[in-house]
mmCIF file of C-alpha atoms and ligand atoms in Angstrom:
data_model
loop_
_atom_site.group_PDB
_atom_site.id
_atom_site.type_symbol
_atom_site.label_atom_id
_atom_site.label_comp_id
_atom_site.label_asym_id
_atom_site.label_seq_id
_atom_site.Cartn_x
_atom_site.Cartn_y
_atom_site.Cartn_z
ATOM 1 C CA MET A 37 -6.492 -14.661 -12.983
ATOM 2 C CA PHE A 38 -9.689 -13.161 -11.600
ATOM 3 C CA LYS A 39 -12.889 -14.724 -12.901
ATOM 4 C CA LEU A 40 -16.693 -14.537 -12.671
ATOM 5 C CA GLU A 41 -18.622 -17.662 -13.567
ATOM 6 C CA GLY A 42 -22.356 -17.610 -14.158
ATOM 7 C CA LEU A 43 -22.865 -14.836 -11.596
ATOM 8 C CA TYR A 44 -26.334 -13.638 -10.645
ATOM 9 C CA ALA A 45 -27.024 -10.638 -8.363
ATOM 10 C CA THR A 46 -30.108 -9.165 -6.741
ATOM 11 C CA TYR A 47 -31.081 -6.268 -4.516
ATOM 12 C CA GLY A 48 -34.140 -8.149 -3.278
ATOM 13 C CA GLU A 49 -36.700 -8.552 -6.002
ATOM 14 C CA GLY A 50 -35.671 -9.725 -9.454
ATOM 15 C CA MET A 51 -32.179 -10.456 -10.750
ATOM 16 C CA VAL A 52 -30.103 -7.474 -11.793
ATOM 17 C CA LEU A 53 -27.214 -9.616 -13.076
ATOM 18 C CA ARG A 54 -27.941 -12.699 -15.081
ATOM 19 C CA HIS A 55 -25.289 -15.291 -15.704
ATOM 20 C CA VAL A 56 -22.295 -13.026 -16.006
ATOM 21 C CA ASP A 57 -19.059 -14.685 -17.136
ATOM 22 C CA MET A 58 -15.935 -12.572 -17.156
ATOM 23 C CA GLU A 59 -12.168 -13.083 -17.105
ATOM 24 C CA VAL A 60 -9.828 -10.447 -15.747
ATOM 25 C CA PRO A 61 -6.215 -11.549 -16.222
ATOM 26 C CA MET A 62 -3.195 -10.184 -14.391
ATOM 27 C CA GLY A 63 -1.220 -7.588 -16.307
ATOM 28 C CA ARG A 64 -4.242 -6.536 -18.352
ATOM 29 C CA VAL A 65 -6.833 -3.785 -18.250
ATOM 30 C CA THR A 66 -10.285 -5.271 -18.693
ATOM 31 C CA CYS A 67 -13.201 -2.932 -19.158
ATOM 32 C CA LEU A 68 -16.938 -3.254 -18.676
ATOM 33 C CA VAL A 69 -19.139 -0.836 -20.563
ATOM 34 C CA GLY A 70 -22.851 -0.304 -20.997
ATOM 35 C CA ARG A 71 -25.415 2.387 -20.638
ATOM 36 C CA ASN A 72 -26.993 3.743 -17.418
ATOM 37 C CA GLY A 73 -28.633 1.033 -15.389
ATOM 38 C CA ALA A 74 -27.059 -1.857 -17.343
ATOM 39 C CA GLY A 75 -25.654 -3.405 -14.156
ATOM 40 C CA LYS A 76 -22.021 -2.327 -14.258
ATOM 41 C CA SER A 77 -21.803 -1.008 -10.728
ATOM 42 C CA THR A 78 -23.785 -4.018 -9.528
ATOM 43 C CA THR A 79 -21.161 -6.256 -11.088
ATOM 44 C CA LEU A 80 -18.438 -4.528 -9.079
ATOM 45 C CA LYS A 81 -20.531 -4.601 -5.923
ATOM 46 C CA ALA A 82 -21.036 -8.325 -6.494
ATOM 47 C CA VAL A 83 -17.276 -8.729 -6.780
ATOM 48 C CA MET A 84 -16.842 -6.948 -3.422
ATOM 49 C CA GLY A 85 -19.721 -8.706 -1.676
ATOM 50 C CA LEU A 86 -21.888 -5.600 -1.344
ATOM 51 C CA VAL A 87 -24.907 -7.160 -3.074
ATOM 52 C CA LYS A 88 -26.472 -10.634 -2.850
ATOM 53 C CA THR A 89 -25.179 -13.177 -5.369
ATOM 54 C CA PRO A 90 -27.547 -16.169 -5.102
ATOM 55 C CA GLN A 91 -25.836 -18.073 -7.940
ATOM 56 C CA GLY A 92 -22.471 -18.235 -9.584
ATOM 57 C CA LYS A 93 -18.822 -18.124 -8.570
ATOM 58 C CA ILE A 94 -16.096 -15.555 -8.089
ATOM 59 C CA PHE A 95 -12.491 -16.786 -8.329
ATOM 60 C CA LEU A 96 -9.275 -15.045 -7.431
ATOM 61 C CA GLU A 97 -6.269 -17.144 -8.396
ATOM 62 C CA GLY A 98 -8.312 -20.328 -8.144
ATOM 63 C CA GLN A 99 -9.908 -19.557 -4.765
ATOM 64 C CA GLU A 100 -13.633 -19.007 -4.458
ATOM 65 C CA LEU A 101 -14.667 -15.669 -2.920
ATOM 66 C CA GLN A 102 -18.431 -15.569 -3.299
ATOM 67 C CA LYS A 103 -19.145 -16.675 0.258
ATOM 68 C CA LEU A 104 -16.630 -14.348 1.915
ATOM 69 C CA PRO A 105 -17.562 -11.063 3.634
ATOM 70 C CA VAL A 106 -16.460 -7.716 2.161
ATOM 71 C CA TYR A 107 -13.434 -7.190 4.440
ATOM 72 C CA GLU A 108 -12.154 -10.667 3.722
ATOM 73 C CA ARG A 109 -12.295 -10.053 -0.016
ATOM 74 C CA ALA A 110 -10.341 -6.810 0.460
ATOM 75 C CA LYS A 111 -7.762 -8.785 2.457
ATOM 76 C CA ARG A 112 -7.453 -11.417 -0.262
ATOM 77 C CA GLY A 113 -6.434 -8.661 -2.647
ATOM 78 C CA ILE A 114 -9.334 -6.749 -4.199
ATOM 79 C CA GLY A 115 -8.896 -2.975 -4.199
ATOM 80 C CA TYR A 116 -12.178 -1.180 -4.935
ATOM 81 C CA VAL A 117 -12.847 2.417 -5.957
ATOM 82 C CA PRO A 118 -16.611 2.951 -5.859
ATOM 83 C CA GLN A 119 -18.543 5.224 -8.175
ATOM 84 C CA GLY A 120 -18.435 8.723 -6.695
ATOM 85 C CA ARG A 121 -15.114 7.906 -5.016
ATOM 86 C CA ASP A 122 -16.306 7.846 -1.403
ATOM 87 C CA ILE A 123 -13.266 9.258 0.307
ATOM 88 C CA PHE A 124 -13.573 10.540 3.878
ATOM 89 C CA PRO A 125 -13.766 14.334 3.555
ATOM 90 C CA GLN A 126 -12.959 15.050 7.227
ATOM 91 C CA LEU A 127 -9.884 12.812 7.307
ATOM 92 C CA THR A 128 -6.534 13.897 5.931
ATOM 93 C CA VAL A 129 -5.093 12.506 2.752
ATOM 94 C CA GLU A 130 -2.683 10.419 4.849
ATOM 95 C CA GLU A 131 -5.473 9.067 7.054
ATOM 96 C CA ASN A 132 -7.564 8.178 4.004
ATOM 97 C CA ILE A 133 -4.695 6.221 2.477
ATOM 98 C CA LEU A 134 -3.885 4.480 5.781
ATOM 99 C CA LEU A 135 -7.476 3.203 5.922
ATOM 100 C CA GLY A 136 -6.758 1.331 2.697
ATOM 101 C CA LEU A 137 -3.675 -0.188 4.257
ATOM 102 C CA GLU A 138 -5.707 -1.473 7.212
ATOM 103 C CA ALA A 139 -8.461 -2.908 5.007
ATOM 104 C CA GLY A 140 -5.806 -4.794 3.098
ATOM 105 C CA LYS A 141 -2.933 -6.806 4.429
ATOM 106 C CA GLY A 142 -2.204 -4.914 7.603
ATOM 107 C CA LYS A 143 -0.726 -1.772 9.107
ATOM 108 C CA GLY A 144 2.481 0.072 8.497
ATOM 109 C CA THR A 145 3.631 3.009 6.464
ATOM 110 C CA ILE A 146 2.479 4.099 3.044
ATOM 111 C CA PRO A 147 4.851 2.531 0.448
ATOM 112 C CA ASP A 148 6.777 4.836 -1.867
ATOM 113 C CA PHE A 149 5.121 3.542 -5.054
ATOM 114 C CA VAL A 150 1.889 5.220 -3.996
ATOM 115 C CA PHE A 151 3.550 8.659 -3.971
ATOM 116 C CA GLU A 152 5.524 7.841 -7.105
ATOM 117 C CA THR A 153 2.199 7.111 -8.744
ATOM 118 C CA PHE A 154 0.467 10.214 -7.302
ATOM 119 C CA PRO A 155 3.076 12.876 -6.358
ATOM 120 C CA ILE A 156 0.336 15.405 -5.609
ATOM 121 C CA LEU A 157 -0.801 13.291 -2.635
ATOM 122 C CA ARG A 158 2.570 13.571 -0.922
ATOM 123 C CA GLU A 159 2.332 17.334 -1.287
ATOM 124 C CA PHE A 160 -1.166 17.390 0.246
ATOM 125 C CA LEU A 161 -0.596 14.647 2.839
ATOM 126 C CA HIS A 162 -2.015 16.675 5.733
ATOM 127 C CA ARG A 163 -4.813 18.367 3.884
ATOM 128 C CA LYS A 164 -8.388 17.183 4.447
ATOM 129 C CA GLY A 165 -9.684 14.877 1.729
ATOM 130 C CA GLY A 166 -12.741 17.063 1.282
ATOM 131 C CA ASP A 167 -10.549 20.056 0.387
ATOM 132 C CA LEU A 168 -9.049 18.325 -2.671
ATOM 133 C CA SER A 169 -10.366 18.885 -6.174
ATOM 134 C CA GLY A 170 -12.468 16.205 -7.838
ATOM 135 C CA GLY A 171 -9.518 14.864 -9.829
ATOM 136 C CA GLN A 172 -7.325 14.846 -6.735
ATOM 137 C CA GLN A 173 -10.007 12.989 -4.767
ATOM 138 C CA GLN A 174 -10.154 10.386 -7.557
ATOM 139 C CA GLN A 175 -6.369 9.991 -7.245
ATOM 140 C CA LEU A 176 -6.751 9.662 -3.482
ATOM 141 C CA ALA A 177 -9.453 6.999 -3.879
ATOM 142 C CA ILE A 178 -7.190 4.996 -6.253
ATOM 143 C CA ALA A 179 -4.240 5.442 -3.840
ATOM 144 C CA ARG A 180 -6.339 4.063 -0.995
ATOM 145 C CA ALA A 181 -7.345 1.081 -3.163
ATOM 146 C CA ILE A 182 -3.777 0.192 -4.226
ATOM 147 C CA VAL A 183 -1.823 0.932 -1.031
ATOM 148 C CA ALA A 184 -2.076 -2.624 0.266
ATOM 149 C CA GLY A 185 -0.861 -4.054 -3.044
ATOM 150 C CA PRO A 186 -4.034 -5.727 -4.320
ATOM 151 C CA ARG A 187 -4.074 -8.523 -6.922
ATOM 152 C CA ILE A 188 -6.925 -6.758 -8.703
ATOM 153 C CA LEU A 189 -7.963 -3.117 -8.844
ATOM 154 C CA VAL A 190 -11.646 -2.483 -9.506
ATOM 155 C CA LEU A 191 -12.613 1.003 -10.651
ATOM 156 C CA ASP A 192 -16.134 2.326 -11.112
ATOM 157 C CA GLU A 193 -16.262 5.245 -13.585
ATOM 158 C CA PRO A 194 -13.036 6.951 -12.569
ATOM 159 C CA THR A 195 -13.479 9.745 -15.150
ATOM 160 C CA GLU A 196 -16.945 10.812 -13.963
ATOM 161 C CA GLY A 197 -16.959 14.587 -13.404
ATOM 162 C CA ILE A 198 -13.235 15.014 -14.055
ATOM 163 C CA GLN A 199 -11.556 17.448 -16.431
ATOM 164 C CA PRO A 200 -9.830 16.118 -19.574
ATOM 165 C CA SER A 201 -6.203 16.707 -18.523
ATOM 166 C CA VAL A 202 -6.734 14.763 -15.284
ATOM 167 C CA ILE A 203 -8.509 12.013 -17.199
ATOM 168 C CA GLN A 204 -5.383 11.567 -19.341
ATOM 169 C CA GLU A 205 -3.295 11.395 -16.170
ATOM 170 C CA ILE A 206 -5.572 8.732 -14.668
ATOM 171 C CA GLY A 207 -5.339 6.793 -17.939
ATOM 172 C CA ARG A 208 -1.522 6.852 -17.664
ATOM 173 C CA VAL A 209 -1.671 5.747 -14.048
ATOM 174 C CA ILE A 210 -3.956 2.804 -14.825
ATOM 175 C CA THR A 211 -1.743 1.654 -17.688
ATOM 176 C CA GLY A 212 1.252 1.909 -15.343
ATOM 177 C CA LEU A 213 -0.444 -0.116 -12.601
ATOM 178 C CA LYS A 214 -1.303 -3.117 -14.720
ATOM 179 C CA SER A 215 2.202 -4.548 -14.443
ATOM 180 C CA ARG A 216 1.482 -5.007 -10.719
ATOM 181 C CA MET A 217 -2.135 -6.198 -10.776
ATOM 182 C CA ALA A 218 -5.211 -7.003 -12.833
ATOM 183 C CA VAL A 219 -7.459 -3.999 -13.514
ATOM 184 C CA LEU A 220 -11.219 -4.110 -14.021
ATOM 185 C CA ILE A 221 -12.662 -0.774 -15.012
ATOM 186 C CA VAL A 222 -16.268 0.292 -15.529
ATOM 187 C CA GLU A 223 -16.660 3.286 -17.824
ATOM 188 C CA GLN A 224 -19.166 5.134 -19.949
ATOM 189 C CA TYR A 225 -16.476 7.337 -21.545
ATOM 190 C CA LEU A 226 -15.845 4.951 -24.437
ATOM 191 C CA GLU A 227 -13.063 6.812 -26.216
ATOM 192 C CA PHE A 228 -11.032 6.884 -23.005
ATOM 193 C CA VAL A 229 -11.569 3.329 -21.920
ATOM 194 C CA LEU A 230 -11.144 1.640 -25.336
ATOM 195 C CA ASN A 231 -7.776 3.315 -25.493
ATOM 196 C CA ILE A 232 -6.475 1.829 -22.259
ATOM 197 C CA ALA A 233 -8.311 -1.531 -22.268
ATOM 198 C CA ASP A 234 -6.786 -4.764 -23.467
ATOM 199 C CA TYR A 235 -10.182 -6.499 -23.449
ATOM 200 C CA CYS A 236 -13.744 -5.257 -23.237
ATOM 201 C CA TYR A 237 -17.082 -6.635 -22.073
ATOM 202 C CA VAL A 238 -20.348 -4.974 -23.061
ATOM 203 C CA MET A 239 -23.301 -5.257 -20.699
ATOM 204 C CA GLU A 240 -26.984 -4.765 -21.373
ATOM 205 C CA ASN A 241 -29.792 -5.541 -18.972
ATOM 206 C CA GLY A 242 -27.531 -7.412 -16.590
ATOM 207 C CA ARG A 243 -26.047 -9.682 -19.262
ATOM 208 C CA ILE A 244 -22.837 -9.645 -21.236
ATOM 209 C CA ILE A 245 -23.946 -9.230 -24.843
ATOM 210 C CA MET A 246 -20.563 -8.826 -26.514
ATOM 211 C CA ASP A 247 -16.886 -9.089 -25.668
ATOM 212 C CA GLY A 248 -13.517 -8.849 -27.366
ATOM 213 C CA GLU A 249 -10.404 -6.802 -27.863
ATOM 214 C CA PRO A 250 -11.364 -3.148 -28.389
ATOM 215 C CA GLU A 251 -10.195 -3.155 -32.012
ATOM 216 C CA HIS A 252 -12.275 -6.252 -32.787
ATOM 217 C CA LEU A 253 -15.567 -5.096 -31.294
ATOM 218 C CA ASP A 254 -18.422 -4.405 -33.694
ATOM 219 C CA GLN A 255 -18.350 -0.607 -33.473
ATOM 220 C CA LYS A 256 -21.845 -0.121 -34.873
ATOM 221 C CA ARG A 257 -23.374 -2.458 -32.339
ATOM 222 C CA LEU A 258 -21.318 -0.978 -29.545
ATOM 223 C CA GLN A 259 -22.434 2.567 -30.351
ATOM 224 C CA ALA A 260 -26.036 1.406 -30.610
ATOM 225 C CA THR A 261 -25.835 -0.323 -27.243
ATOM 226 C CA MET A 262 -24.375 2.722 -25.571
ATOM 227 C CA SER A 263 -26.721 5.309 -27.028
ATOM 228 C CA LEU A 264 -30.175 3.746 -26.775
HETATM 229 N N1 ATP B 1196 -29.558 -0.381 -4.061
HETATM 230 C C1 ATP B 1196 -30.366 -0.786 -5.071
HETATM 231 N N2 ATP B 1196 -31.618 -1.291 -4.821
HETATM 232 C C2 ATP B 1196 -32.423 -1.706 -5.818
HETATM 233 N N3 ATP B 1196 -32.096 -1.632 -7.124
HETATM 234 C C3 ATP B 1196 -30.883 -1.118 -7.433
HETATM 235 C C4 ATP B 1196 -29.952 -0.666 -6.434
HETATM 236 N N4 ATP B 1196 -28.848 -0.205 -7.041
HETATM 237 C C5 ATP B 1196 -29.080 -0.349 -8.373
HETATM 238 N N5 ATP B 1196 -30.277 -0.922 -8.613
HETATM 239 C C6 ATP B 1196 -30.837 -1.210 -9.943
HETATM 240 O O1 ATP B 1196 -30.006 -2.186 -10.593
HETATM 241 C C7 ATP B 1196 -29.911 -1.877 -11.976
HETATM 242 C C8 ATP B 1196 -28.444 -1.791 -12.348
HETATM 243 O O2 ATP B 1196 -27.871 -0.671 -11.657
HETATM 244 P P1 ATP B 1196 -26.335 -0.324 -11.686
HETATM 245 O O3 ATP B 1196 -26.080 0.699 -10.662
HETATM 246 O O4 ATP B 1196 -25.538 -1.603 -11.615
HETATM 247 O O5 ATP B 1196 -26.170 0.265 -13.166
HETATM 248 P P2 ATP B 1196 -24.897 0.918 -13.851
HETATM 249 O O6 ATP B 1196 -24.687 0.140 -15.113
HETATM 250 O O7 ATP B 1196 -23.792 1.045 -12.918
HETATM 251 O O8 ATP B 1196 -25.460 2.360 -14.258
HETATM 252 P P3 ATP B 1196 -24.735 3.832 -14.270
HETATM 253 O O9 ATP B 1196 -23.980 3.875 -15.547
HETATM 254 O O10 ATP B 1196 -25.869 4.754 -14.248
HETATM 255 O O11 ATP B 1196 -23.877 3.910 -13.067
HETATM 256 C C9 ATP B 1196 -30.706 -0.608 -12.223
HETATM 257 O O12 ATP B 1196 -31.949 -0.983 -12.740
HETATM 258 C C10 ATP B 1196 -30.838 -0.006 -10.841
HETATM 259 O O13 ATP B 1196 -32.028 0.726 -10.736
HETATM 260 MG MG1 MG B 1197 -22.800 2.648 -12.076
#
């Protein structure tokens, strides 16, 4: 189980997250939704240690992470795909994936399950990351995040700027990965994310205002929250 308990986060002045509680179990896809500026990316940055968290706790399988530096959290088993993907355009596909291996548990070769998950990456192994299409770059970013076998995969708007057929493919991949790890996904594309999520948190102004299984969420309130 991955868990946030009463988490606050700040970029300097004023709290962006306020008392966020969240549970992200293994074998489940948990989603976090909310409109622009709600604090979704900040929540994921707080998980990774990229933003100050003056109060609250972050647990991974019972161990507290909130005081650990970013690289140590990656090593403990958090795979992170930032918004906008952030791959290295000048490095090859292979080099990009190997970076994920080094950030995680160690060095070695890329395990087969990565290419079984994303066959296209094997084909383009020696191509530069920057020469891939947007959807392929998203696949590369996910490959880099899972190559070290994380306990939790954290994805920030994986469908942003990607065509529908690739979005469906990414949905299938995420559903397939959950048997190996917990998945926490931030999305604004509701129809997509409610389809693949087992549990959903709704954020507004840095607070969780609603949570539940997708089919039990108050649809009216959800739509209102997303569209304001
Ligand atoms: N580096 C930063 N410095 C100061 N404030 C920031 C910084 N990054 C984000 N914020 C502020 O924190 C709040 C939450 O931003 P965040 O990026 O978490 O929103 P989001 O829910 O991910 O939105 P979007 O859907 O647009 O990605 C916003 O008010 C934003 O302006
Ligand atoms: Mg964001």
